[in-house]
Each structure stands twice: as C-alpha cells, then as structure tokens.
Amino acid sequence: MRISATLFLTDETITPVRLARELEQRGFTGLYLPEHTHIPVERTTPYPAGGDLPPEYGRTLDPFVALAQAAAVTERLTLGTAVTLVAQHDPIALAKRVATLDHLSRGRVTLGVGFGWNREEAADHGVEWRTRRDLVRDRMAVMDALWAAEPTAHDGEFASVRASRAHPKPVRGRPRILVGGAAGPKLFAHICAYADGWMPIGGRGLAESVPLLRAAWADAGRDPDTLTVVPSAVQPTAGKLAHYSELGIEEVVVQLPPAGEADVLKTLDAYADYTV
C-alpha cells in the first residue's frame, strides 16, 4: 500500500518545503493539497462535515504555488491536488499551470478534480451552481485540447478554445486525473468520461461503491485494469488499510493536522509503521 498525505497548508502551518522533505525522507508516496480561494463571511451553505467551518479553510495556500515549492526540494514525491475546483478556474490558464508543474517535476502531478460545496465561493467566481458539473466537463475538455500533441480545438457549450500551440505538455500526455465527490451515477459518469479514477473522501462505503464504479467503467468501454481509486483524508488504522487492499486499492491519502511543524511531525511519527 502506498501512503500519501494531505492537509490544509496555510500561512500558520508547517511550510511546504519542510513538509515535502519530511514526507519523501519518511517514505510517503505523495502530497495532496486542497484549495479554496476565499470563504465569504456571509455564507448560507452549511459545512459538509457539520458544525462551524474550521478557520484553515479561509487561510489555505494556493496549492500550485505550494506544490511548486515541494517539487523543487524532492525527487520522487507525487504532487497532487485534493481537489482543484475546476469551475473556479480559467481552463486555459489552469492547463498551463498544471502542465508547467508536471514538466518541471518530471511527470509527478496528479490533478484531483472537484465540483465544490460552497455556493457563495463559487458564485463569486461567476459559477452557476446548477450547471457547474457540465462546466467542469467542458473545461476539462479544453485542457485536454491544449495538452494534445497537435493543435486541437474544443467548442463546447460552456467553454471553448481554438486549435493552439501550447507548451510545455504534461510528461505523459496528460497528468493522472482523479475526480472527487460522493458515489453515484452522476459522479461515476464524469469519472468514466475523462478521468483515471476516483478520489473519495474518508473511504466509507467503498465495499459497496467500488464495484458499482468498476461496472460503470467497463460499460463505458474503459480498460478495467486502469481504474484507480485513491481514498483521501483518511484517518489510518491497520484494519482500514487491510480493507482497502482487499478492494484492490493501492494508494491511500492520510490526513495530517493543519498545524505547526511540531504537531505535523508528531503525526508523521505516529504513521511511520504504515509507510514501511
């Protein structure tokens, strides 16, 4: 089992450079970072986990800037997002940012794709909530067009791009793409259409949902051996990891606290047995 890590890196936590070095030295596979550009103070959208929204949501570092720092001080560490809110990005600029990071890190990028939960945050980006999933699908198609080996156009309902020269290209043609979200036919349709797999949060219910995703994947004509499932924000135990392994899962992203250096390193010490 490959063990990666995620946390809310902020202006008050351990730095990306120190964290990345520690993860690679301790045998972790990757670092995955979330994103929120801002959290509107006047918010009616409830926090999905219940209760008050933790303060780190409004202090999150730009994941691509933080991952660029991580790339510069590591050689093997996977550099991922968990997740990128694609609807809140210009897809042409995002394609360039992802391809540049992948090029400079020699092919180490995993792009986690999410649809978001905070209506007010999305609205400030001009996102129509009802159609945000279709918007994401179109923007991913724009990115694929820009990553193509030859100039390729995309003319969609929500996003378009002319056939263009756009370099650098991702090292392997496109980065690994994992879609986050709750299990269901809508999510699985997105995964099968343009992704390499699924990044569920927490990993609950996978015994029921992974077979359904595999069936949808096969029905879409995708190669069964290529589907990837990477549970994220997991509080690990030996039993959980064994259960995931039985489901054919090969990588898990464990949760670290949004804390200073001492507390994060203490948590890494506690997870040491899982990376052996």
Backbone as a ProteinNet text record, in pm:
[ID]
protein_1_A
[PRIMARY]
MRISATLFLTDETITPVRLARELEQRGFTGLYLPEHTHIPVERTTPYPAGGDLPPEYGRTLDPFVALAQAAAVTERLTLGTAVTLVAQHDPIALAKRVATLDHLSRGRVTLGVGFGWNREEAADHGVEWRTRRDLVRDRMAVMDALWAAEPTAHDGEFASVRASRAHPKPVRGRPRILVGGAAGPKLFAHICAYADGWMPIGGRGLAESVPLLRAAWADAGRDPDTLTVVPSAVQPTAGKLAHYSELGIEEVVVQLPPAGEADVLKTLDAYADYTV
[TERTIARY]
83.6	0	87.8	65	136.5	60.3	134.4	74	116	17.3	39.7	-24.1	-12.3	-63.5	-131.8	-227.2	-293.3	-311.4	-319	-353.2	-383.2	-445.5	-465.4	-338.2	-254	-137.8	-184.7	-145.7	-186.4	-65.1	-91	14.8	55	-13.3	17.1	69.5	80.7	119.3	266.4	305.9	435.1	447.2	566.6	584.9	582.9	550.1	554.2	692.4	797.6	932.5	966.5	943.3	975.8	890.2	761.6	672.5	712.8	739.1	773.8	900.8	1000.7	1124.9	1101.5	1022.3	994	916.7	818.9	740.4	827.9	911.1	995.1	1096.1	1156.4	1254.8	1192.7	1064.6	996.7	926.5	938.9	883.7	740.4	684.8	549.8	553.2	441.6	433.7	407.1	318.6	280	225.7	208.8	148.8	34.1	-85.7	-206.2	-261.9	-290.2	-334.4	-472.3	-556.6	-687.3	-675.8	-786.2	-786	-920.9	-913.2	-1025	-965	-1016	-960.9	-998	-1118.3	-1166.9	-1292.8	-1330.2	-1453.6	-1537.7	-1644.6	-1728.4	-1781	-1775.2	-1818.9	-1968.7	-2045.3	-2189.1	-2214	-2231.3	-2241.3	-2358.6	-2445.8	-2558.7	-2532.9	-2433.7	-2402	-2346.6	-2406.3	-2354.6	-2223.4	-2140.4	-2015.9	-2051.9	-2001.7	-2043.6	-2022.2	-1918.8	-1891	-1973.2	-2050.6	-2132.7	-2059	-2133.9	-2074.1	-2014.1	-1924.5	-1861.1	-1751.2	-1735.8	-1629.4	-1494.3	-1399.9	-1269	-1197.5	-1121.4	-1059.7	-960.5	-900.1	-799.2	-857.9	-988	-1048.5	-1027.3	-1022.9	-1003.4	-858.2	-766.2	-623.5	-539.6	-605.3	-536.8	-440.7	-320.3	-224.2	-271.3	-228.9	-252.5	-181.6	-255.4	-192	-81.5	-95.6	4.5	134.6	124.5	245.7	314.8	236	293.5	354.8	287.6	340.9	465.5	475.2	597.9	716	693.2	799.7	834.7	733.3	758.1	835.6	802	871.4	1019.4	1050.4	1188.7	1280.7	1224.9	1310.5	1293.7	1224.7	1205.4	1235	1248.6	1276.5	1167.2	1097.9	1004	860.9	839.4	709.9	604.2	491.1	377.9	324.4	287.2	238.6	93.9	1.3	-138.7	-225	-343.7	-445.3	-561.4	-620.4	-731.4	-833.5	-900.8	-905	-894.1	-876.6	-884.4	-1029.5	-1078.2	-1215.2	-1214.7	-1223.2	-1200.6	-1299	-1421.6	-1520.8	-1478.4	-1388.6	-1345.7	-1217.8	-1174.5	-1051.4	-1078.6	-999.9	-990.8	-920.7	-983	-922.8	-794.8	-780.2	-657.7	-540.9	-562.4	-457.5	-429.9	-534.6	-514.6	-438	-468.8	-394.8	-246.4	-214.8	-74.7	-8.9	-78.7	-22	7.4	-88.5	-71.3	40.9	41.5	144.4	283.8	294.2	424.2	475.1	387.6	428.3	467.3	391.9	424	557.5	580.5	706.1	824.8	814.5	926.7	952.5	848.7	865.1	890.4	903.8	930.3	818.5	694.8	580.9	522.7	527.8	482.8	345.5	271.1	146.2	26.3	-58.2	-193	-290.9	-382.7	-482.6	-611.4	-641.1	-770.4	-872.5	-986.6	-1090.6	-1212.1	-1260.2	-1379.2	-1479.1	-1602.9	-1711.3	-1747.6	-1693.9	-1715.7	-1841.8	-1843.6	-1960.9	-2009.6	-1924.7	-1954.3	-2015.3	-2146.8	-2216.5	-2169.7	-2145.3	-2107.1	-1968.3	-1876.3	-1743.3	-1751.8	-1827.9	-1841.4	-1908.7	-2010.1	-2082.5	-1991	-1896.9	-1802.6	-1712	-1699.8	-1623.4	-1712.4	-1837.9	-1928.8	-1984.6	-1980.7	-2025.4	-2174.6	-2249.4	-2390	-2395.1	-2446.7	-2436	-2500	-2615.1	-2690.9	-2614.5	-2533.5	-2465.2	-2315	-2269.5	-2125.3	-2058.7	-2128.8	-2069.4	-2048.1	-2145.2	-2128.9	-2017.8	-2006.8	-1899.2	-1763	-1750.1	-1624.2	-1591.3	-1689	-1664.6	-1610.4	-1671.4	-1627.1	-1487.4	-1461	-1328.6	-1220.7	-1252.3	-1155.8	-1128.1	-1231.4	-1211.5	-1121.7	-1135.6	-1046.9	-902.9	-882.8	-748.4	-688.9	-769.4	-720.5	-682.6	-760.1	-727.2	-592.7	-565.3	-438	-321.6	-347.6	-241.6	-214.6	-301.8	-287.2	-155.8	-106	23.1	18.7	-94.3	-111.8	-217.5	-210.1	-311.2	-452.7	-532.8	-666.6	-765.2	-880.4	-983.7	-1088	-1157.4	-1275.3	-1380.1	-1498.4	-1609.4	-1724.4	-1735.3	-1836.8	-1940.6	-2042	-2149.1	-2099.7	-2005.9	-1961.7	-1818.5	-1741	-1600.9	-1550.6	-1467.3	-1412.1	-1268.9	-1194.6	-1059.2	-1028	-959.7	-915.7	-799.5	-778	-657.7	-536	-449.3	-343.4	-212.5	-103.6	25	33.9	53.3	55.2	155.7	265.2	369.9	405.6	461.7	500.3	378.6	400	298.7	325.6	221.8	246.5	336.1	418.3	521.9	463.2	350.8	289.8	166.9	160.7	48.1	-58.4	-91.4	-179.7	-144.6	-166.3	-140.7	-246.5	-218	-322.8	-433.4	-558.2	-672.9	-766.6	-795	-886.3	-998.9	-1122.4	-1237.3	-1284.6	-1304.4	-1353.5	-1503.9	-1563.7	-1706.9	-1771	-1900.6	-1975.2	-2018.6	-2021.5	-2056.7	-2195.4	-2210.7	-2340.5	-2325.9	-2434.7	-2427.7	-2370.3	-2405.2	-2353.6	-2202.7	-2153.5	-2009.1	-1938.4	-1990.4	-1924.8	-1923	-2025.3	-2025.9	-1911.9	-1885.5	-1773.7	-1641	-1625.7	-1501.4	-1475.9	-1577	-1559.8	-1535.7	-1583.7	-1572.8	-1433.6	-1366.9	-1242.7	-1136.4	-1157.7	-1062.9	-996.7	-899.8	-830.2	-880.5	-966.1	-1016.6	-1086.9	-1108.2	-1192.1	-1110.1	-1136.2	-1074.4	-1185	-1239.2	-1342	-1281.9	-1360.4	-1315.1	-1348.3	-1246.1	-1267.1	-1273.2	-1325.9	-1323.2	-1438	-1543.2	-1656	-1741.1	-1793.2	-1885	-1820.7	-1688.8	-1621.5	-1652.4	-1681	-1711.1	-1833.2	-1927.5	-2046.4	-2024.7	-1953.9	-1946.2	-1838.4	-1727.3	-1620.8	-1668.3	-1739.6	-1790.5	-1884	-1964	-2053.3	-1972.5	-1867.3	-1781.7	-1713.1	-1666.6	-1599.4	-1695.6	-1822.2	-1920.6	-1945.3	-1957.4	-1976.9	-1856.3	-1738.6	-1613.1	-1610.2	-1646.1	-1648.2	-1755.2	-1873.1	-1980.8	-1941.5	-1852.4	-1805.3	-1694.1	-1655	-1550.9	-1410.3	-1395.9	-1263.6	-1197.7	-1065.8	-989.1	-1001.3	-1055.2	-1073.9	-944.2	-832.6	-705.6	-651.7	-713	-659.7	-732.5	-842	-917.7	-840.5	-832.1	-761.8	-859.5	-855.7	-933.2	-835.6	-836.4	-742.4	-821.5	-858.2	-928.3	-841.1	-904.1	-831.3	-885.4	-802.4	-838.7	-873.6	-797.4	-821.5	-748.1	-817.9	-753.5	-713.3	-585.6	-548.1	-545.8	-581.7	-557.6	-513.3	-451.1	-408.5	-528.1	-638.9	-758.7	-814.2	-818.7	-868	-781.9	-651.9	-562.2	-573.6	-591.3	-610.1	-739.4	-843.8	-973.1	-960.4	-893	-874	-794	-693.5	-611.9	-695.7	-787.8	-875.8	-964.5	-992.6	-1074.7	-992.5	-863.4	-777.3	-721.8	-734.3	-682.3	-533.9	-454.9	-309.5	-248.7	-328.4	-277	-384.8	-344.3	-434	-368.9	-450.2	-401.7	-448.4	-353.5	-388.3	-394	-476.3	-498.4	-395.7	-334.1	-246.6	-316.4	-281	-347.1	-297.4	-383.6	-342.3	-269.7	-149.1	-80.3	63.7	131.6	271.3	360.7	488.8	585.5	585.8	586.7	598.3	482.3	359	242.4	234.8	271.5	267.7	372.2	492.5	596.9	560.6	494.3	449	349.5	259.8	163.6	234.2	332.6	409.7	480	531	592.5	490.8	367.2	263.7	223.9	241.4	206.8	323.7	435.5	558.7	541.1	465.9	451.4	378.4	297.7	217.8	298.7	415.7	494.7	608.9	616.8	724.8	698.9
-119.2	0	125.2	214.1	341.2	441.1	513	608.9	749.7	832.4	974.4	1053.7	1185.8	1269.1	1392.9	1444.7	1570.2	1651.2	1780.4	1870.5	2007.1	2091.4	2230.1	2306.8	2327.4	2413.4	2558.8	2633.8	2773.2	2858.4	2987.1	3078.5	3056.8	2962.9	2936.8	2794.9	2713.5	2573.9	2551.7	2425.9	2383.3	2432.2	2458.9	2510.1	2396.3	2427.2	2322.4	2259.2	2337.9	2285.9	2185.5	2222.5	2130.2	2004.2	2021.2	1906	1811.6	1864.7	1779.7	1700.5	1766.4	1696.2	1584	1611.5	1509.5	1392	1420.2	1313.1	1221.6	1280.5	1197.5	1117.5	1178.9	1109.1	994.1	1008.4	906.3	800.7	808	704.9	724.6	843.5	870.3	883.9	848.1	849.7	988.9	1064.7	1192.2	1291.7	1413.9	1523.3	1578.1	1580	1628.2	1747.2	1856	1978.4	2022.3	2069	2123.8	2269.3	2325.9	2468.2	2532.6	2653.9	2747.8	2885.7	2957.7	3090.4	3188.2	3172.1	3261.9	3199.1	3243.3	3197.8	3321.7	3347.1	3462.6	3458.5	3572.7	3580.4	3554.5	3610.8	3586.8	3460.5	3350.4	3220.2	3144.3	3098.1	3014.4	2867.1	2835.2	2695.5	2628.3	2519.2	2453	2381.1	2374.8	2298.4	2150.4	2079.4	1940.3	1847.7	1873.6	1787.1	1823.5	1932	1975.3	2068.7	2152.2	2245.6	2366.7	2435.3	2554.8	2519	2604.6	2583.1	2610.3	2515	2537.7	2656.9	2731.5	2854.1	2832.3	2712.9	2690.3	2699.7	2683	2693.7	2831.6	2933.8	3069.6	3113.2	3022.9	3057.9	2969.1	2890.7	2790.1	2852.3	2797.2	2841	2799	2874.6	2831.2	2697	2590.6	2458.2	2447.5	2514.9	2500.2	2572.8	2683.7	2752.1	2666.7	2613	2528.6	2401.2	2340.4	2218.2	2245.7	2365.3	2400.9	2405.5	2460	2457.3	2313.2	2229.8	2089.9	2019.3	2048.9	1985.8	2020.2	2143.1	2190.6	2122.8	2064.7	2007.1	1856.1	1793	1647.7	1590	1458.6	1389.3	1291	1233	1124.3	1155.2	1249.2	1273.4	1311.5	1238.4	1277.3	1411.6	1496.9	1631.8	1640.2	1639.9	1630.1	1737.6	1754	1840.3	1753.2	1792.4	1715.3	1811.4	1883.6	1878.5	2020.6	2029.7	2157.1	2183.2	2302.7	2341.1	2398.9	2309.7	2345.9	2451.6	2450.9	2550	2692.1	2705.2	2837.8	2885.2	2812.8	2846.2	2875.3	2964.3	2975	2848.6	2768.5	2639.8	2653	2761.3	2779.5	2806.6	2893.5	2922.2	2800.9	2726.5	2608.4	2500.9	2481.5	2383.7	2417.7	2545.1	2588.1	2562.7	2595.1	2580	2432.7	2345.8	2203.4	2145.4	2180.4	2127.1	2175	2300.2	2353.2	2280.2	2260.5	2188.8	2045.1	1981	1844.1	1837.7	1933.3	1938.6	1958.3	2055.3	2086.9	1976.8	1902.5	1794	1659.4	1658.8	1538	1434.2	1483.4	1393.4	1345.7	1427.4	1381.3	1433.2	1495.8	1561.3	1468	1473.5	1416.8	1531	1548.4	1654.2	1595.7	1632.7	1599.4	1703	1657.2	1744.9	1738.3	1855.4	1861	1962	1948.9	2036.2	2142.2	2129.5	2229.2	2205.3	2267.3	2258.1	2395.6	2497	2630.3	2717.7	2732.1	2806.8	2952.1	3014.5	3156.2	3176.1	3088.7	3095.7	3080.5	2981	2958.2	3075.6	3132.6	3244.7	3363.5	3387.3	3498	3475.6	3351	3318.7	3317.2	3355.4	3357	3221.7	3126	2989	2976.7	2928.1	2893	2754	2746.4	2623.7	2505.1	2525.1	2415.2	2346.5	2422.5	2366.8	2350.2	2354.5	2353.8	2223.3	2111	1984.1	1982.3	2032.6	2041.7	2139.5	2246.2	2342.8	2276.5	2197.4	2127.9	2032.1	1958.1	1863.6	1936.9	2051.8	2129.1	2186.9	2233.5	2290.9	2183.5	2064.1	1955.8	1922.9	1932.6	1908	2015.3	2139.4	2246	2214.5	2171	2138.8	2024.3	1921.8	1810.1	1856.3	1949.1	2000.9	2072	2146.2	2219.6	2126.6	2015.1	1918.2	1823.6	1823	1729.9	1754	1647.8	1656.1	1751.9	1760	1850.4	1955.1	2073.8	2176.4	2121.8	2134.2	2074.7	2176.7	2186.2	2278.6	2205.8	2282.1	2230.9	2340.8	2306.2	2401	2343.6	2385.5	2331.3	2433.9	2387.9	2476.6	2578	2535	2619.5	2669.7	2610	2650.2	2606.7	2691.3	2662.8	2712	2654.7	2702.2	2672.8	2765.4	2742.2	2642.2	2576.6	2494.7	2584.2	2542.7	2632.8	2558.2	2632.8	2582.9	2616	2514.4	2533.5	2437.4	2491.5	2412.4	2480.2	2402.6	2261	2169.5	2045.7	1941.6	1861.8	1805.8	1710.5	1596.7	1545	1449.1	1324.7	1276.5	1153.9	1183.9	1300.6	1338.8	1412.1	1363.5	1432.7	1380.3	1459	1408.7	1306.6	1230.9	1145.1	1234.1	1199.5	1279.9	1193.7	1239.1	1171.2	1267.5	1220.9	1305	1274.8	1380.4	1365.2	1385.1	1332.7	1350	1224.1	1237.4	1125.7	1029.9	901.4	797.3	818.7	787.3	795.5	797	777	769.3	894.4	1013.7	1136.6	1145	1118	1123.9	1018.5	898	790	817.5	884.5	921.1	1016.4	1111.2	1203.9	1128.6	1041.6	966	886.1	817.9	733	814.3	939.4	1021.2	1078.8	1123.9	1198.8	1177.6	1086.1	1072.4	934.9	921.4	794.6	721.1	787.9	722.3	817.4	769	834.2	864.4	981.7	1018.2	1045.6	940.4	959.6	1013.9	1088.8	1143.9	1045.8	1005.8	924.6	775	731.4	589.9	506.5	570.1	491.5	440.3	319	264.1	214.4	200.8	162.5	19	-67.5	-206.2	-213.6	-120	-116.5	-34.5	77.6	170.8	136	77.6	45.8	-53.9	-161.3	-249.7	-178.7	-83.7	-9.2	78.1	139.7	219.4	130	15.3	-75.3	-120.2	-141.5	-180.4	-66.4	56.7	172.8	194	172	185.6	86.6	-36.3	-138.5	-107.1	-61	-27	87.8	175.4	287.4	247.3	119.5	71.2	99.2	133.4	160.6	29.6	25.9	-91.8	-113	-227.7	-249.4	-238.9	-270.9	-269.8	-129	-28.9	107.2	193.1	144.9	224.1	236.6	360	388.3	447.2	397	453.7	490.6	618.4	669	740.1	672	739.1	849.5	962.7	1078.1	1117.9	1191.9	1242.4	1128	1020.2	900.4	910.5	875.2	855.6	708.2	676.8	537.5	448.8	323.4	214.4	95	0.7	-118.3	-190.3	-192.2	-259	-190.7	-57.1	15.6	-12.1	-5.5	-24.1	-165.8	-263.7	-400.5	-414	-347.9	-349.8	-287.3	-173	-108.2	-198.6	-264.4	-353.4	-467.3	-520	-626.8	-579.8	-449.3	-392.1	-358.8	-387.7	-358.7	-218.4	-147.2	-10.2	-15.5	63.9	58	183.9	291.4	416.3	478	527.7	594.8	725.6	830.6	962.5	987.3	992	1007.8	1155.1	1183.8	1321.7	1363.8	1478.4	1541.5	1663.9	1705.5	1821.5	1951.8	2053.1	2184.9	2261.4	2219.6	2265	2303.4	2347.2	2383.9	2261.8	2289.4	2184.4	2072.7	2107.4	2005.5	1906.9	1957.3	1868.7	1783.4	1840.7	1763.5	1652	1683.9	1581.6	1472.2	1509.4	1409.8	1313.2	1366.7	1281.6	1190.9	1244.1	1160.4	1048	1077.3	972.2	861.5	902.8	805.7	718.7	772.1	698.1	617.5	616.2	556.7	411.6	334.3	192.7	167.1	264.3	244.8	264.7	327.8	356.7	258.3	159.4	59.5	-32.5
0	0	0	-96.8	-99.7	-12.9	70.7	163.3	124.8	94.6	69	181.8	176.5	285.3	229.8	306.2	274.2	401.5	386.1	495.4	437.6	518.4	480.4	514.2	413.6	433.4	432.9	536.6	547.8	584.2	604.4	646.9	792.5	860.7	1001.6	1026.7	923.1	942.3	907.2	914.7	861.7	717.6	671	535.4	433	307.5	203.9	188.9	199.2	182	291.5	415.6	525.8	518.8	491.3	484.7	372	253.5	139.2	165.9	222.1	253.6	353.9	456.9	557.9	498.1	414	354.3	269.3	185.4	98.7	180.6	280	362.2	440.8	475.3	555.6	469.9	339.6	253.2	209.3	228.9	179.8	27.6	-35.8	-182	-237.3	-171.9	-230.8	-131.3	-179.9	-105.4	-189.1	-131	-198	-120.5	-191.6	-125.5	-174.4	-82	-119.7	-160.7	-207.8	-238	-206	-157.1	-150	-172.7	-270.4	-296	-186.5	-130.9	-26.7	32.7	150.8	214.8	247.5	172.8	203	346.6	412.4	551.6	561.5	469	465.7	384	454.6	389.4	445.7	357	398.8	371.9	289.2	260.6	386.2	431.6	552	524.4	626.7	619.3	606.8	506.2	483.6	602.4	682.4	797.1	919.7	910.5	1022.1	1115.7	1186	1280.9	1211.2	1284.7	1231.7	1132.2	1033.9	935.6	1000.9	995.6	1056.3	992.1	1069.4	1018.2	905.5	897.5	793.1	652.7	637.3	504.3	443.7	526.2	476.6	474	503	507.9	415.5	331.5	250.9	150.1	142.7	41.6	-97.7	-198.9	-336.2	-354.8	-391.3	-395.5	-500.3	-612.3	-717.5	-682.1	-613.3	-567.6	-461	-367.6	-262.2	-320.8	-418.6	-478.8	-561.9	-618.8	-690.6	-594.4	-474.3	-373.4	-337.4	-320.3	-286.7	-396.9	-521.8	-634.3	-635.1	-597.4	-605.5	-505	-398.6	-293.6	-281.4	-379.3	-377.3	-515.4	-520	-645.1	-684.3	-586.8	-614.7	-572.5	-486.8	-424.6	-528.6	-530.2	-613.3	-566	-659.9	-629.9	-675.4	-579.5	-615.9	-555.3	-613.8	-554.1	-509.3	-397.7	-342.3	-279.4	-358.6	-504.3	-560.4	-694.3	-764.4	-802.1	-770	-803.4	-944.4	-1041.5	-1181.3	-1229.1	-1179.4	-1221.9	-1186.1	-1088.9	-1043.7	-1111.8	-1215.8	-1286.2	-1433	-1491.1	-1635.2	-1684.3	-1771.2	-1807.6	-1889	-1963.8	-2041.5	-1947.4	-1850.4	-1752.2	-1664.8	-1627.9	-1543.9	-1619.6	-1747.7	-1827.1	-1830.7	-1846.6	-1847.7	-1712.6	-1604.8	-1470.5	-1440.4	-1472.2	-1445.4	-1531	-1659.9	-1749.2	-1708.9	-1665.6	-1623.5	-1500	-1400.9	-1280.3	-1314.2	-1402.5	-1440.6	-1514.9	-1604.5	-1678.6	-1584.6	-1495.3	-1407.1	-1304.3	-1268.2	-1170.5	-1237.1	-1369.5	-1446	-1431.3	-1444.9	-1454.1	-1323.9	-1219.6	-1088.1	-1045.7	-1136.2	-1097	-1106.4	-1004.1	-1007.5	-986.2	-1080.2	-1069	-1013.3	-889.1	-832	-876.8	-924	-977.6	-887.3	-844.4	-760.9	-813.4	-766.4	-811.1	-706.8	-587.1	-483.7	-403	-283.9	-198	-151.3	-166.9	-112.7	-223	-220.3	-325.1	-333.5	-219.7	-220.9	-281.4	-248	-306.7	-458.4	-503.4	-647.1	-716.4	-652.3	-713.3	-737.5	-646.5	-665.6	-785.8	-828.4	-949.2	-1073.7	-1058.1	-1171.6	-1208.8	-1115.4	-1143.2	-1114.8	-1213.5	-1195.4	-1132.4	-1009.2	-931.4	-1001.3	-1062.1	-1121.7	-1234.2	-1306.3	-1424.1	-1402.5	-1276.7	-1252.8	-1298.4	-1289.1	-1332.2	-1483.3	-1557.9	-1703.2	-1738.8	-1661.4	-1682	-1661.9	-1556.9	-1530.2	-1643.8	-1691.2	-1800.7	-1923.2	-1956.8	-2072.5	-2050.8	-1931.9	-1905.2	-1905.9	-1862	-1873.3	-2020.6	-2104.3	-2247.6	-2309.2	-2264.6	-2310.6	-2271.7	-2148.7	-2102	-2181.5	-2209.1	-2289.6	-2430	-2485.4	-2618.4	-2617.4	-2513.1	-2503.6	-2474	-2408.2	-2379.6	-2496.9	-2597.6	-2709.7	-2783.1	-2844.5	-2913.5	-3031.2	-3099.9	-3213.4	-3179.4	-3240.7	-3213.1	-3231.3	-3126.1	-3121.9	-3068.5	-3130.7	-3087.1	-3002.4	-2918.8	-2848.7	-2849.5	-2894.5	-2899.3	-2819.4	-2693.4	-2605.2	-2566.6	-2496.2	-2452	-2350	-2264	-2154.2	-2168.8	-2256.9	-2271.9	-2408.6	-2467.8	-2599.7	-2607.4	-2702.2	-2729.6	-2875.9	-2940.9	-3078	-3077.9	-3190.1	-3206.1	-3184	-3093.4	-3048	-3026.4	-3034.8	-2987.9	-2839.4	-2758.3	-2613.3	-2551.9	-2506.9	-2441.8	-2310.3	-2214.2	-2223.7	-2219	-2258.3	-2245.5	-2118.4	-2057.2	-1948.5	-1998.4	-1910.7	-1948.4	-2014.4	-1962.4	-2017.1	-2102.8	-2159.6	-2242.2	-2165.3	-2047.8	-1952.7	-1814.4	-1711.2	-1576	-1536.7	-1432.9	-1377.8	-1322.7	-1355.4	-1314.8	-1231.6	-1109.7	-1018.7	-984.2	-993.1	-961.8	-820.5	-742.3	-606.2	-599.4	-492.9	-473.2	-420.3	-386.3	-330	-439.7	-405	-501.6	-558.6	-686.2	-751	-901.1	-973.5	-1119.9	-1185.3	-1135.9	-1196.3	-1182.6	-1062	-1040.7	-1124.1	-1124	-1197.4	-1347.3	-1399.5	-1541.1	-1572.6	-1482.5	-1502.8	-1498.7	-1401.6	-1390	-1517.2	-1565.5	-1683.4	-1809.4	-1812.4	-1933.3	-1952.5	-1844.1	-1866.1	-1758.9	-1666.3	-1555.8	-1556.7	-1467.3	-1448	-1324.2	-1245.9	-1127.9	-1034.3	-913.1	-812.8	-688.8	-627.8	-501.1	-399.1	-336.4	-234.5	-105.5	-32.5	95.2	206.1	281.9	400.1	376.9	264.4	232.7	286	341.7	392.5	276.7	292	193.6	66.2	63.9	-59.9	-101.8	-6.5	-42.2	-132.5	-116.1	-199.9	-326.6	-316.4	-428.7	-531.2	-487.4	-583.9	-689.7	-654.7	-761.2	-858.6	-809.4	-898.7	-995	-944.9	-1032.3	-1135.3	-1092.1	-1186.2	-1296.6	-1261.2	-1362	-1459.7	-1407.2	-1494.4	-1584.9	-1530.1	-1605.8	-1722.9	-1695.2	-1800.1	-1905.1	-1860.1	-1953	-2045.2	-1996.1	-2077.3	-2172.6	-2170.1	-2259.4	-2212.1	-2083.7	-2030	-1985.3	-1992.1	-1952.8	-1801.7	-1757.2	-1612.6	-1533	-1594.4	-1521.7	-1498.8	-1561.3	-1548.6	-1446	-1390.9	-1294.1	-1163	-1112.2	-987.2	-885.6	-763.5	-653.3	-542.8	-503.5	-403	-294	-185.3	-75.7	-15	14.7	67.2	203.5	278	411.3	506.5	496.5	576.9	710	816.9	947.2	952.4	933.6	907.7	1031.5	1009.7	1104.5	1021.3	1084.1	1011.7	950.3	1023	972	848.1	849.7	733	610.6	628.4	514.6	459.3	547.2	501.1	421.7	469.4	399.6	261.4	252.5	122.4	28.5	81.9	-0.1	-57.8	21.8	-25.7	-140.1	-144.9	-252.1	-376	-370.9	-485.2	-486.4	-376	-364.9	-331.6	-403.9	-389.7	-331.2	-317.1	-259.2	-171.4	-56.2	37.3	78.9	88.5	129.7	273.4	366	506.9	544.2	644.7	688.6	792.2	770.5	869.4	926.6	1047.4	1107.1	1043.4	1034.2	982.6	1092.1	1121.1	1241.1	1210.3	1314.9	1303.1	1289.3	1273.8	1244.5	1347.8	1475.3	1579.5	1575.3	1563.5	1564.3	1437.8	1323.4	1199.7	1203.5	1249.8	1256.9	1357.5	1463.6	1561.3	1496.2	1413.7	1343.9	1243.5	1172.3	1079.9	1153.6	1273.4	1354.9	1386.3	1417.7	1452.8	1333.2	1211.1	1090.7	1033.7	1103.2	1048	1007.3	1084.3	1054.7	923	878.5	757.1	631	639.8	519.5	499.8	586.9	576.4	456.8
[MASK]
++++++++++++++++++++++++++++++++++++++++++++++++++++++++++++++++++++++++++++++++++++++++++++++++++++++++++++++++++++++++++++++++++++++++++++++++++++++++++++++++++++++++++++++++++++++++++++++++++++++++++++++++++++++++++++++++++++++++++++++++++++++++++++++++++++++++++++++++++++

